Amino acid sequence: MTGGLTLAEIASRLGGRVVGDGATRIRQVGSLEKAGAGEIGFFSDPKHRAKLESTRASALIVSADAEGLSALPRIVCDAPYLYFARVSQLFNPLTTQPPGVHPSAVLGANVSLGKGVSVGAGCVLGDGVVIGEGSCLYPRVVIYAGCTLGRRVIVHSGAVIGADGFGLAKDEAGRWLKIPQIGAVRIGDDVEIGANTSIDRGALDDTVIEEGVKLDNQIQIGHNCRIGAHTALAGCTGVAGSTRIGRHCIIGARANILGHLEIADHVQISACTTISYSIHKPGVYTGLYPSEEHAGWLKNTAVVRRLAELLQRVRVLEKEKKNG
Amino acid sequence: MTGGLTLAEIASRLGGRVVGDGATRIRQVGSLEKAGAGEIGFFSDPKHRAKLESTRASALIVSADAEGLSALPRIVCDAPYLYFARVSQLFNPLTTQPPGVHPSAVLGANVSLGKGVSVGAGCVLGDGVVIGEGSCLYPRVVIYAGCTLGRRVIVHSGAVIGADGFGLAKDEAGRWLKIPQIGAVRIGDDVEIGANTSIDRGALDDTVIEEGVKLDNQIQIGHNCRIGAHTALAGCTGVAGSTRIGRHCIIGARANILGHLEIADHVQISACTTISYSIHKPGVYTGLYPSEEHAGWLKNTAVVRRLAELLQRVRVLEKEKKNG
Amino acid sequence: MTGGLTLAEIASRLGGRVVGDGATRIRQVGSLEKAGAGEIGFFSDPKHRAKLESTRASALIVSADAEGLSALPRIVCDAPYLYFARVSQLFNPLTTQPPGVHPSAVLGANVSLGKGVSVGAGCVLGDGVVIGEGSCLYPRVVIYAGCTLGRRVIVHSGAVIGADGFGLAKDEAGRWLKIPQIGAVRIGDDVEIGANTSIDRGALDDTVIEEGVKLDNQIQIGHNCRIGAHTALAGCTGVAGSTRIGRHCIIGARANILGHLEIADHVQISACTTISYSIHKPGVYTGLYPSEEHAGWLKNTAVVRRLAELLQRVRVLEKEKKNG
């Protein structure tokens, strides 16, 4: 980062058009509020125009329609947020842990680690685990035996990959009989897995996370699920067993997708929405119960359990009307 | 597993009636889709009849009414799924970690481990923890001081048993005063606890998980709860403090049960349902807000906050009607 | 605890008025159900009056209006529950782990630990982590590089502080580009963090948890959030990125607060409620979809997707009425 890059150098690497002093030297990215000398911010949301006027950043990344909103040296581009991400990657590493296996990590038999893999303190890798080139496991990740990770996979602390799925059969006495979970977990290239997220191994076949999938924190993926390539799941989502989610989907925070369902490609599920049926058509699906001040909620929610009756009463009124 | 068992040998151990070649040798269980030579699948859901026709399994487990749907060697029994579970247990161990304490595990003073207990890498057991015979703690389980586990308990990685409950009293200045949590956690025989699940110790008395309870991943059990024997909780469920759940209940994924409630035996709570009152009668209870395409949700959900008003308007119409 | 304290000694330290034998010796607190000789219970909820009659506790903590409900030696005070918390603190330590760094803990470069800090087995502290005086990290806590904790902070096992926030930008091909998360996490004095809770580091600026905040288990705090002083969040709550919660708020279990919102001071969010808008006014906000027996739920919930239509039908009836 020493020396940094000039706006002109950044534009020569990433494209975009420089307006103002192309020799302006940038050493880091920053927010409009906190950025200082040598830092570049970005502007994409007109709501934040006030911040634009007060920022102390040395330069900006803006879209063409916002080009005139600031006199600061700036790079004009089509997608300021994406451009900002690329600039940030110029100045900052994607992972902050050096390659190699920390001495406190525990590796089972026949573990295979690709070139440049980083295994953090206290990680535990079971027998036969395979980790592809350039992957980074932060401290205290557990990967059960037989699971495989692709290249450039990032796994954050507390994640558990390959624990037994919840496979139970009820016996004649109403006791639960455990079904051995003999599948594994297969994770593709460029997947990121958040802190304290768990992905269960398959009951018979494998649980599969395809390339480019991004999982936030505190997520639960049940056994035998398949998450399609480049799908992103926000924090606290849950996907129940044997559900298949398509490619390029976006699943909002704390969404739940029940088991044995199929979700098509390019489907977007809103935050805190439960999906209880298969979705065959791209689009946005929502099921968030609205909140309000408690007194109003009490009155309105009391009617929820009477909705069928209410509909019936309206039908009667309509019928009477019709019959004059 | 070498050699495996013939269908006849399996039936002689587990019952059921062999149809076709009883000498068919089985080495493993498999799914209808992926099973190959030496593997046995099961069929219980008519929806999957197509899979039955295309399977490459060497044998099947079927119910009497499905007996004629395949020409493969098969075992006919009353409960194919339960039978399948038992066959899988013949070929696969219930836990995959050898007995003994991994050198990287940390044990406090006066820890008592029963015969054949397995304590995985990086586990931490506090002072006075007691683990019953044949239990298996996978890597990185933490059990706080004074907690006791029964026999044949399985605990998956990341589970935390016995952390402080959320006991707070507000002082005159609006600050939270911590109430020492001096109870413990008592877990019965044959309990299984999923990855990254947490069970808090009691505030004064103990939190109790009775025998045969099955907890999936990412579950939170508050202080002083009691979960009745042979009850199963699916992933991401939450049970708030001092709630008592009966025996043989089934709690669906991401269900929430609020605090200080009583749930009777044989109650079933649907997934993503919140229970805010005690339940004294067995049955199925549901409270899942439906999802739909976003545009429709916007229109419908806007009415939710007007339900009390809507009911009142219908009352008025009915009154006017009555008064002619 | 040996010897304990007499009621008179307790009252002389904590205030309150002794009724009955002030020489009664107390060694521990207890619940009305389980308390025995030498233990003191508390009574604040008239619902539990029966327990009051059957308790074997040696003494009680009661409010003035309940003073006459028991003949046991008792301390009369304004806030029995708060008083009970203070008595419990006299007899029990707030944390049960001795000061010092467990040999199995892993500390990065330039870690700074205040006086009396306790770092449990298997904890991992990244480079430059700062922990204030008297703080206690239970086993297997991970704190990423550059994060700072104040004084007397308690962090329970499995908590992950400072993992990357979920910062992604979509590229022209629909792939997710990771935005380096270069902020950190700053935690104030007297904060408690529950088991398996995760607090993400900031994308650019820091994520901030102010003094006196109490976080229960299994909570997810997204990047760049700010939680105001003395706010309490119950288990399984989720706060999405860049949301600011005020001071002295109470957030119920499994509540969700979406991203980029502002919540005022002294706001209370009910359990299992999702907040999707900023709240500028103190009060109680609720959005919990009611549950009921499954058959009734099926009928009522089917109408939810027809609410807009139902409202329209009522409008038509009203119009016809008006037009005679």
PDB file of N, CA, C and O in Angstrom, chain C residues 79-119:
ATOM      1  N   ALA C  79     -37.731  -3.276  44.953  1.00  0.00           N
ATOM      2  CA  ALA C  79     -37.581  -4.055  43.717  1.00  0.00           C
ATOM      3  C   ALA C  79     -36.974  -5.421  44.054  1.00  0.00           C
ATOM      4  O   ALA C  79     -35.762  -5.610  43.981  1.00  0.00           O
ATOM      5  N   PRO C  80     -37.825  -6.372  44.450  1.00  0.00           N
ATOM      6  CA  PRO C  80     -37.317  -7.666  44.918  1.00  0.00           C
ATOM      7  C   PRO C  80     -36.391  -8.376  43.921  1.00  0.00           C
ATOM      8  O   PRO C  80     -35.375  -8.950  44.313  1.00  0.00           O
ATOM      9  N   TYR C  81     -36.720  -8.302  42.628  1.00  0.00           N
ATOM     10  CA  TYR C  81     -35.896  -9.018  41.652  1.00  0.00           C
ATOM     11  C   TYR C  81     -34.501  -8.401  41.572  1.00  0.00           C
ATOM     12  O   TYR C  81     -33.484  -9.107  41.584  1.00  0.00           O
ATOM     13  N   LEU C  82     -34.443  -7.085  41.555  1.00  0.00           N
ATOM     14  CA  LEU C  82     -33.151  -6.395  41.522  1.00  0.00           C
ATOM     15  C   LEU C  82     -32.375  -6.668  42.817  1.00  0.00           C
ATOM     16  O   LEU C  82     -31.178  -6.955  42.801  1.00  0.00           O
ATOM     17  N   TYR C  83     -33.087  -6.629  43.918  1.00  0.00           N
ATOM     18  CA  TYR C  83     -32.458  -6.895  45.219  1.00  0.00           C
ATOM     19  C   TYR C  83     -31.899  -8.321  45.239  1.00  0.00           C
ATOM     20  O   TYR C  83     -30.773  -8.560  45.669  1.00  0.00           O
ATOM     21  N   PHE C  84     -32.704  -9.250  44.707  1.00  0.00           N
ATOM     22  CA  PHE C  84     -32.282 -10.652  44.626  1.00  0.00           C
ATOM     23  C   PHE C  84     -30.997 -10.774  43.803  1.00  0.00           C
ATOM     24  O   PHE C  84     -30.063 -11.496  44.176  1.00  0.00           O
ATOM     25  N   ALA C  85     -30.941 -10.041  42.681  1.00  0.00           N
ATOM     26  CA  ALA C  85     -29.739 -10.078  41.831  1.00  0.00           C
ATOM     27  C   ALA C  85     -28.519  -9.625  42.640  1.00  0.00           C
ATOM     28  O   ALA C  85     -27.445 -10.227  42.567  1.00  0.00           O
ATOM     29  N   ARG C  86     -28.709  -8.589  43.444  1.00  0.00           N
ATOM     30  CA  ARG C  86     -27.571  -8.074  44.238  1.00  0.00           C
ATOM     31  C   ARG C  86     -27.166  -9.064  45.324  1.00  0.00           C
ATOM     32  O   ARG C  86     -25.973  -9.259  45.576  1.00  0.00           O
ATOM     33  N   VAL C  87     -28.147  -9.706  45.933  1.00  0.00           N
ATOM     34  CA  VAL C  87     -27.823 -10.721  46.935  1.00  0.00           C
ATOM     35  C   VAL C  87     -27.058 -11.871  46.274  1.00  0.00           C
ATOM     36  O   VAL C  87     -26.042 -12.343  46.787  1.00  0.00           O
ATOM     37  N   SER C  88     -27.526 -12.276  45.095  1.00  0.00           N
ATOM     38  CA  SER C  88     -26.848 -13.372  44.392  1.00  0.00           C
ATOM     39  C   SER C  88     -25.403 -12.993  44.083  1.00  0.00           C
ATOM     40  O   SER C  88     -24.498 -13.821  44.211  1.00  0.00           O
ATOM     41  N   GLN C  89     -25.188 -11.724  43.732  1.00  0.00           N
ATOM     42  CA  GLN C  89     -23.810 -11.294  43.452  1.00  0.00           C
ATOM     43  C   GLN C  89     -22.943 -11.312  44.711  1.00  0.00           C
ATOM     44  O   GLN C  89     -21.723 -11.474  44.634  1.00  0.00           O
ATOM     45  N   LEU C  90     -23.559 -11.173  45.880  1.00  0.00           N
ATOM     46  CA  LEU C  90     -22.783 -11.276  47.126  1.00  0.00           C
ATOM     47  C   LEU C  90     -22.247 -12.694  47.321  1.00  0.00           C
ATOM     48  O   LEU C  90     -21.162 -12.904  47.837  1.00  0.00           O
ATOM     49  N   PHE C  91     -23.035 -13.668  46.869  1.00  0.00           N
ATOM     50  CA  PHE C  91     -22.678 -15.067  47.156  1.00  0.00           C
ATOM     51  C   PHE C  91     -22.016 -15.784  45.978  1.00  0.00           C
ATOM     52  O   PHE C  91     -21.497 -16.890  46.138  1.00  0.00           O
ATOM     53  N   ASN C  92     -22.075 -15.177  44.795  1.00  0.00           N
ATOM     54  CA  ASN C  92     -21.578 -15.876  43.599  1.00  0.00           C
ATOM     55  C   ASN C  92     -20.740 -14.954  42.729  1.00  0.00           C
ATOM     56  O   ASN C  92     -21.092 -13.787  42.540  1.00  0.00           O
ATOM     57  N   PRO C  93     -19.646 -15.482  42.160  1.00  0.00           N
ATOM     58  CA  PRO C  93     -18.835 -14.656  41.261  1.00  0.00           C
ATOM     59  C   PRO C  93     -19.574 -14.427  39.946  1.00  0.00           C
ATOM     60  O   PRO C  93     -20.390 -15.241  39.532  1.00  0.00           O
ATOM     61  N   LEU C  94     -19.282 -13.301  39.287  1.00  0.00           N
ATOM     62  CA  LEU C  94     -19.931 -13.007  38.004  1.00  0.00           C
ATOM     63  C   LEU C  94     -19.353 -13.851  36.882  1.00  0.00           C
ATOM     64  O   LEU C  94     -20.031 -14.175  35.917  1.00  0.00           O
ATOM     65  N   THR C  95     -18.071 -14.190  37.005  1.00  0.00           N
ATOM     66  CA  THR C  95     -17.489 -15.117  36.034  1.00  0.00           C
ATOM     67  C   THR C  95     -16.787 -16.214  36.806  1.00  0.00           C
ATOM     68  O   THR C  95     -16.333 -16.015  37.932  1.00  0.00           O
ATOM     69  N   THR C  96     -16.704 -17.389  36.179  1.00  0.00           N
ATOM     70  CA  THR C  96     -16.217 -18.568  36.906  1.00  0.00           C
ATOM     71  C   THR C  96     -14.859 -19.011  36.385  1.00  0.00           C
ATOM     72  O   THR C  96     -14.442 -20.136  36.650  1.00  0.00           O
ATOM     73  N   GLN C  97     -14.174 -18.172  35.653  1.00  0.00           N
ATOM     74  CA  GLN C  97     -12.882 -18.554  35.079  1.00  0.00           C
ATOM     75  C   GLN C  97     -11.788 -17.681  35.699  1.00  0.00           C
ATOM     76  O   GLN C  97     -11.927 -16.460  35.745  1.00  0.00           O
ATOM     77  N   PRO C  98     -10.706 -18.318  36.162  1.00  0.00           N
ATOM     78  CA  PRO C  98      -9.651 -17.536  36.819  1.00  0.00           C
ATOM     79  C   PRO C  98      -8.942 -16.603  35.838  1.00  0.00           C
ATOM     80  O   PRO C  98      -8.891 -16.892  34.639  1.00  0.00           O
ATOM     81  N   PRO C  99      -8.379 -15.504  36.319  1.00  0.00           N
ATOM     82  CA  PRO C  99      -7.600 -14.614  35.446  1.00  0.00           C
ATOM     83  C   PRO C  99      -6.411 -15.357  34.850  1.00  0.00           C
ATOM     84  O   PRO C  99      -6.001 -16.403  35.361  1.00  0.00           O
ATOM     85  N   GLY C 100      -5.908 -14.810  33.736  1.00  0.00           N
ATOM     86  CA  GLY C 100      -4.747 -15.422  33.082  1.00  0.00           C
ATOM     87  C   GLY C 100      -5.126 -15.981  31.720  1.00  0.00           C
ATOM     88  O   GLY C 100      -6.309 -16.106  31.400  1.00  0.00           O
ATOM     89  N   VAL C 101      -4.097 -16.317  30.951  1.00  0.00           N
ATOM     90  CA  VAL C 101      -4.295 -16.838  29.605  1.00  0.00           C
ATOM     91  C   VAL C 101      -4.062 -18.333  29.611  1.00  0.00           C
ATOM     92  O   VAL C 101      -2.974 -18.799  29.984  1.00  0.00           O
ATOM     93  N   HIS C 102      -5.062 -19.106  29.232  1.00  0.00           N
ATOM     94  CA  HIS C 102      -4.899 -20.559  29.190  1.00  0.00           C
ATOM     95  C   HIS C 102      -3.823 -20.919  28.168  1.00  0.00           C
ATOM     96  O   HIS C 102      -3.758 -20.323  27.089  1.00  0.00           O
ATOM     97  N   PRO C 103      -2.949 -21.896  28.514  1.00  0.00           N
ATOM     98  CA  PRO C 103      -1.845 -22.239  27.585  1.00  0.00           C
ATOM     99  C   PRO C 103      -2.309 -22.650  26.194  1.00  0.00           C
ATOM    100  O   PRO C 103      -1.568 -22.499  25.225  1.00  0.00           O
ATOM    101  N   SER C 104      -3.546 -23.120  26.066  1.00  0.00           N
ATOM    102  CA  SER C 104      -4.007 -23.546  24.732  1.00  0.00           C
ATOM    103  C   SER C 104      -4.582 -22.380  23.917  1.00  0.00           C
ATOM    104  O   SER C 104      -4.945 -22.564  22.757  1.00  0.00           O
ATOM    105  N   ALA C 105      -4.665 -21.211  24.533  1.00  0.00           N
ATOM    106  CA  ALA C 105      -5.151 -20.046  23.774  1.00  0.00           C
ATOM    107  C   ALA C 105      -4.049 -19.577  22.822  1.00  0.00           C
ATOM    108  O   ALA C 105      -2.868 -19.811  23.059  1.00  0.00           O
ATOM    109  N   VAL C 106      -4.449 -18.951  21.729  1.00  0.00           N
ATOM    110  CA  VAL C 106      -3.487 -18.484  20.724  1.00  0.00           C
ATOM    111  C   VAL C 106      -3.612 -16.974  20.595  1.00  0.00           C
ATOM    112  O   VAL C 106      -4.693 -16.466  20.259  1.00  0.00           O
ATOM    113  N   LEU C 107      -2.536 -16.265  20.896  1.00  0.00           N
ATOM    114  CA  LEU C 107      -2.553 -14.803  20.816  1.00  0.00           C
ATOM    115  C   LEU C 107      -1.677 -14.328  19.666  1.00  0.00           C
ATOM    116  O   LEU C 107      -0.545 -14.782  19.510  1.00  0.00           O
ATOM    117  N   GLY C 108      -2.201 -13.421  18.861  1.00  0.00           N
ATOM    118  CA  GLY C 108      -1.428 -12.857  17.755  1.00  0.00           C
ATOM    119  C   GLY C 108      -0.410 -11.848  18.254  1.00  0.00           C
ATOM    120  O   GLY C 108      -0.168 -11.718  19.457  1.00  0.00           O
ATOM    121  N   ALA C 109       0.156 -11.112  17.324  1.00  0.00           N
ATOM    122  CA  ALA C 109       1.163 -10.109  17.668  1.00  0.00           C
ATOM    123  C   ALA C 109       0.493  -8.873  18.255  1.00  0.00           C
ATOM    124  O   ALA C 109      -0.632  -8.534  17.905  1.00  0.00           O
ATOM    125  N   ASN C 110       1.191  -8.241  19.196  1.00  0.00           N
ATOM    126  CA  ASN C 110       0.725  -6.961  19.740  1.00  0.00           C
ATOM    127  C   ASN C 110      -0.669  -7.017  20.337  1.00  0.00           C
ATOM    128  O   ASN C 110      -1.448  -6.078  20.196  1.00  0.00           O
ATOM    129  N   VAL C 111      -0.980  -8.140  20.969  1.00  0.00           N
ATOM    130  CA  VAL C 111      -2.246  -8.226  21.707  1.00  0.00           C
ATOM    131  C   VAL C 111      -2.049  -7.553  23.052  1.00  0.00           C
ATOM    132  O   VAL C 111      -1.011  -7.742  23.704  1.00  0.00           O
ATOM    133  N   SER C 112      -3.015  -6.767  23.471  1.00  0.00           N
ATOM    134  CA  SER C 112      -2.910  -6.078  24.754  1.00  0.00           C
ATOM    135  C   SER C 112      -4.014  -6.540  25.696  1.00  0.00           C
ATOM    136  O   SER C 112      -5.204  -6.400  25.379  1.00  0.00           O
ATOM    137  N   LEU C 113      -3.610  -7.102  26.838  1.00  0.00           N
ATOM    138  CA  LEU C 113      -4.586  -7.605  27.811  1.00  0.00           C
ATOM    139  C   LEU C 113      -4.514  -6.770  29.081  1.00  0.00           C
ATOM    140  O   LEU C 113      -3.431  -6.602  29.657  1.00  0.00           O
ATOM    141  N   GLY C 114      -5.637  -6.255  29.536  1.00  0.00           N
ATOM    142  CA  GLY C 114      -5.675  -5.468  30.767  1.00  0.00           C
ATOM    143  C   GLY C 114      -5.496  -6.339  31.993  1.00  0.00           C
ATOM    144  O   GLY C 114      -5.480  -7.578  31.918  1.00  0.00           O
ATOM    145  N   LYS C 115      -5.418  -5.682  33.121  1.00  0.00           N
ATOM    146  CA  LYS C 115      -5.219  -6.365  34.406  1.00  0.00           C
ATOM    147  C   LYS C 115      -6.370  -7.329  34.674  1.00  0.00           C
ATOM    148  O   LYS C 115      -7.538  -7.002  34.452  1.00  0.00           O
ATOM    149  N   GLY C 116      -6.020  -8.550  35.090  1.00  0.00           N
ATOM    150  CA  GLY C 116      -7.046  -9.491  35.520  1.00  0.00           C
ATOM    151  C   GLY C 116      -7.872 -10.105  34.409  1.00  0.00           C
ATOM    152  O   GLY C 116      -8.884 -10.756  34.672  1.00  0.00           O
ATOM    153  N   VAL C 117      -7.438  -9.924  33.180  1.00  0.00           N
ATOM    154  CA  VAL C 117      -8.187 -10.524  32.060  1.00  0.00           C
ATOM    155  C   VAL C 117      -8.061 -12.045  32.112  1.00  0.00           C
ATOM    156  O   VAL C 117      -7.007 -12.576  32.462  1.00  0.00           O
ATOM    157  N   SER C 118      -9.161 -12.733  31.770  1.00  0.00           N
ATOM    158  CA  SER C 118      -9.157 -14.197  31.705  1.00  0.00           C
ATOM    159  C   SER C 118      -9.426 -14.624  30.269  1.00  0.00           C
ATOM    160  O   SER C 118     -10.456 -14.268  29.689  1.00  0.00           O
ATOM    161  N   VAL C 119      -8.490 -15.382  29.699  1.00  0.00           N
ATOM    162  CA  VAL C 119      -8.648 -15.892  28.330  1.00  0.00           C
ATOM    163  C   VAL C 119      -8.702 -17.408  28.405  1.00  0.00           C
ATOM    164  O   VAL C 119      -7.728 -18.057  28.775  1.00  0.00           O
TER     165      VAL C 119
END
